[in-house]
């Protein structure tokens, strides 16, 4: 353990932050960064990647779990050891921290003995780094059709790290889902949960798996269980809402989606997921009615494109064109949006406008074959009309 490393301590209560730093000094550390909330801590990480992060769970602006998720998504920081400090001792928090990639979890008030033991455990293990490398290798092997080799790697890795078997086996569930072995995947997921019923990510995976299998009642039950363990996880409420949509229970779907929005109003991905849940079922009018005021302005071009395609399929070309215009206002040079908008104009017999959009698409992506073919078809049509 290199005690010359920089340690970032994120804690909103000054006295608690000073206590942690005092203990670290007693253990031989001397370089520190301090943050009074998760947002300030993330700014530190963006400027200088520390060797260790010690963070409180509950903080203003950005809490500890959101900080952990943000750090784990940063290319240079995803393997930085991350220790949680909290005054709570609830199993759902421990499960959530572990799933997010936390290295250790300590209950306040922190003692020098507890922190010393946590540091020894964290820096004496390379599990997190090795696990990330393993998942990348499994993904590569599966993409190459070598799923048996990927499965063998997962089994060998589990034998080396038996204490982390739920997370390792969940990767096997994902592998089985990727090759459409849904029954085997479901059996594996249920086995994980029988031994670790608080493993939220396993419940979430089971929801997705059983939804793909059309087992809506079981999927709803799994979603309810995930929410009972982690009630402030907005994504779980989106999963539940999506199942209610599939079951044509629009009232319950809307309640679940509104709960998700209330939990995490600033999360644009949650908004896209809610919108696409409706659009995937061609329920574009319903989502406009129920969530247009909350979500529409934050939709990405991809989501707008999906919505316009849904209107096109319904034959509502004027509304499709209106949505494409909104998308192009956001990304005027997006070849895919330009092409799809051109298709809508072709369907409306507005060939000159379609040709203009296709020319812009090809100008931004000369290798866009579908756009080139449609452009040539329009030219041929004009030639025949001239003749």
Short mmCIF file of N, CA, C and O in Angstrom, two decimals, residues 11 13 21 28 86 102 160 165 172 188 211 216 232 235 240 250 255 268 302 320 322 327-328 339 345 366:
data_model
loop_
_atom_site.label_atom_id
_atom_site.label_comp_id
_atom_site.label_asym_id
_atom_site.label_seq_id
_atom_site.Cartn_x
_atom_site.Cartn_y
_atom_site.Cartn_z
N UNK A 11 -17.24 14.23 2.57
CA UNK A 11 -18.11 14.17 3.76
C UNK A 11 -18.65 15.58 4.01
O UNK A 11 -17.89 16.54 4.08
N UNK A 13 -20.21 16.79 6.65
CA UNK A 13 -20.05 17.28 8.03
C UNK A 13 -18.56 17.47 8.30
O UNK A 13 -17.78 16.50 8.26
N UNK A 21 -9.68 12.18 8.33
CA UNK A 21 -8.34 12.61 7.93
C UNK A 21 -7.36 12.42 9.09
O UNK A 21 -6.20 12.01 8.88
N UNK A 28 -0.40 6.95 8.62
CA UNK A 28 0.77 7.22 7.80
C UNK A 28 0.49 7.93 6.49
O UNK A 28 1.41 8.19 5.70
N UNK A 86 -20.95 5.49 6.49
CA UNK A 86 -22.35 5.83 6.68
C UNK A 86 -22.77 5.58 8.11
O UNK A 86 -22.19 4.74 8.81
N UNK A 102 -18.36 -0.74 -4.92
CA UNK A 102 -17.68 -0.24 -3.73
C UNK A 102 -16.68 -1.27 -3.24
O UNK A 102 -16.92 -2.48 -3.30
N UNK A 160 -11.73 -18.92 -8.03
CA UNK A 160 -10.68 -18.12 -7.40
C UNK A 160 -11.25 -17.08 -6.43
O UNK A 160 -10.55 -16.62 -5.52
N UNK A 165 -19.18 -14.79 -5.59
CA UNK A 165 -19.84 -15.63 -6.60
C UNK A 165 -21.17 -15.05 -7.12
O UNK A 165 -21.49 -15.25 -8.29
N UNK A 172 -22.76 -14.76 -15.85
CA UNK A 172 -23.13 -15.97 -16.60
C UNK A 172 -24.59 -15.90 -17.04
O UNK A 172 -24.94 -16.35 -18.13
N UNK A 188 -30.51 -20.01 -13.38
CA UNK A 188 -29.29 -19.50 -12.74
C UNK A 188 -29.59 -18.27 -11.89
O UNK A 188 -29.10 -18.14 -10.77
N UNK A 211 -39.43 -10.76 -18.69
CA UNK A 211 -40.18 -9.95 -19.66
C UNK A 211 -39.94 -10.46 -21.07
O UNK A 211 -40.88 -10.55 -21.88
N UNK A 216 -45.14 -12.11 -17.66
CA UNK A 216 -45.38 -10.77 -17.12
C UNK A 216 -45.69 -10.78 -15.63
O UNK A 216 -45.25 -9.88 -14.90
N UNK A 232 -35.36 3.70 -3.83
CA UNK A 232 -34.97 4.96 -4.46
C UNK A 232 -34.20 4.78 -5.75
O UNK A 232 -33.59 5.72 -6.26
N UNK A 235 -34.59 3.42 -11.85
CA UNK A 235 -34.63 2.43 -12.92
C UNK A 235 -35.55 1.28 -12.63
O UNK A 235 -36.20 0.74 -13.54
N UNK A 240 -40.84 -1.59 -13.65
CA UNK A 240 -42.21 -1.95 -13.24
C UNK A 240 -43.24 -1.27 -14.15
O UNK A 240 -44.22 -1.90 -14.58
N UNK A 250 -52.54 1.01 -17.98
CA UNK A 250 -51.94 2.33 -18.21
C UNK A 250 -51.89 3.18 -16.95
O UNK A 250 -50.96 3.97 -16.76
N UNK A 255 -48.24 5.69 -12.91
CA UNK A 255 -47.84 5.89 -11.51
C UNK A 255 -46.37 5.51 -11.31
O UNK A 255 -45.61 6.24 -10.66
N UNK A 268 -31.70 12.30 -17.54
CA UNK A 268 -32.27 12.27 -18.89
C UNK A 268 -32.45 10.85 -19.41
O UNK A 268 -33.36 10.59 -20.21
N UNK A 302 -32.18 10.26 -31.05
CA UNK A 302 -32.52 8.85 -31.26
C UNK A 302 -33.94 8.56 -30.79
O UNK A 302 -34.70 7.85 -31.46
N UNK A 320 -45.13 12.92 -38.03
CA UNK A 320 -43.77 12.38 -38.14
C UNK A 320 -42.80 13.47 -38.61
O UNK A 320 -41.71 13.64 -38.06
N UNK A 322 -43.12 16.65 -38.30
CA UNK A 322 -42.96 17.64 -37.24
C UNK A 322 -41.90 17.18 -36.23
O UNK A 322 -41.07 17.97 -35.78
N UNK A 327 -36.04 17.05 -34.20
CA UNK A 327 -34.78 16.34 -34.07
C UNK A 327 -33.66 17.04 -34.84
O UNK A 327 -32.53 17.18 -34.35
N UNK A 328 -33.98 17.51 -36.04
CA UNK A 328 -32.97 18.18 -36.87
C UNK A 328 -32.59 19.54 -36.31
O UNK A 328 -31.49 20.04 -36.56
N UNK A 339 -32.08 11.01 -43.31
CA UNK A 339 -32.60 9.94 -44.17
C UNK A 339 -34.05 9.60 -43.82
O UNK A 339 -34.92 9.52 -44.70
N UNK A 345 -41.00 12.37 -46.22
CA UNK A 345 -41.36 13.31 -47.30
C UNK A 345 -41.68 12.55 -48.60
O UNK A 345 -42.56 12.96 -49.36
N UNK A 366 -20.87 10.14 -46.94
CA UNK A 366 -20.87 9.72 -48.35
C UNK A 366 -21.08 8.22 -48.54
O UNK A 366 -21.51 7.79 -49.62
#
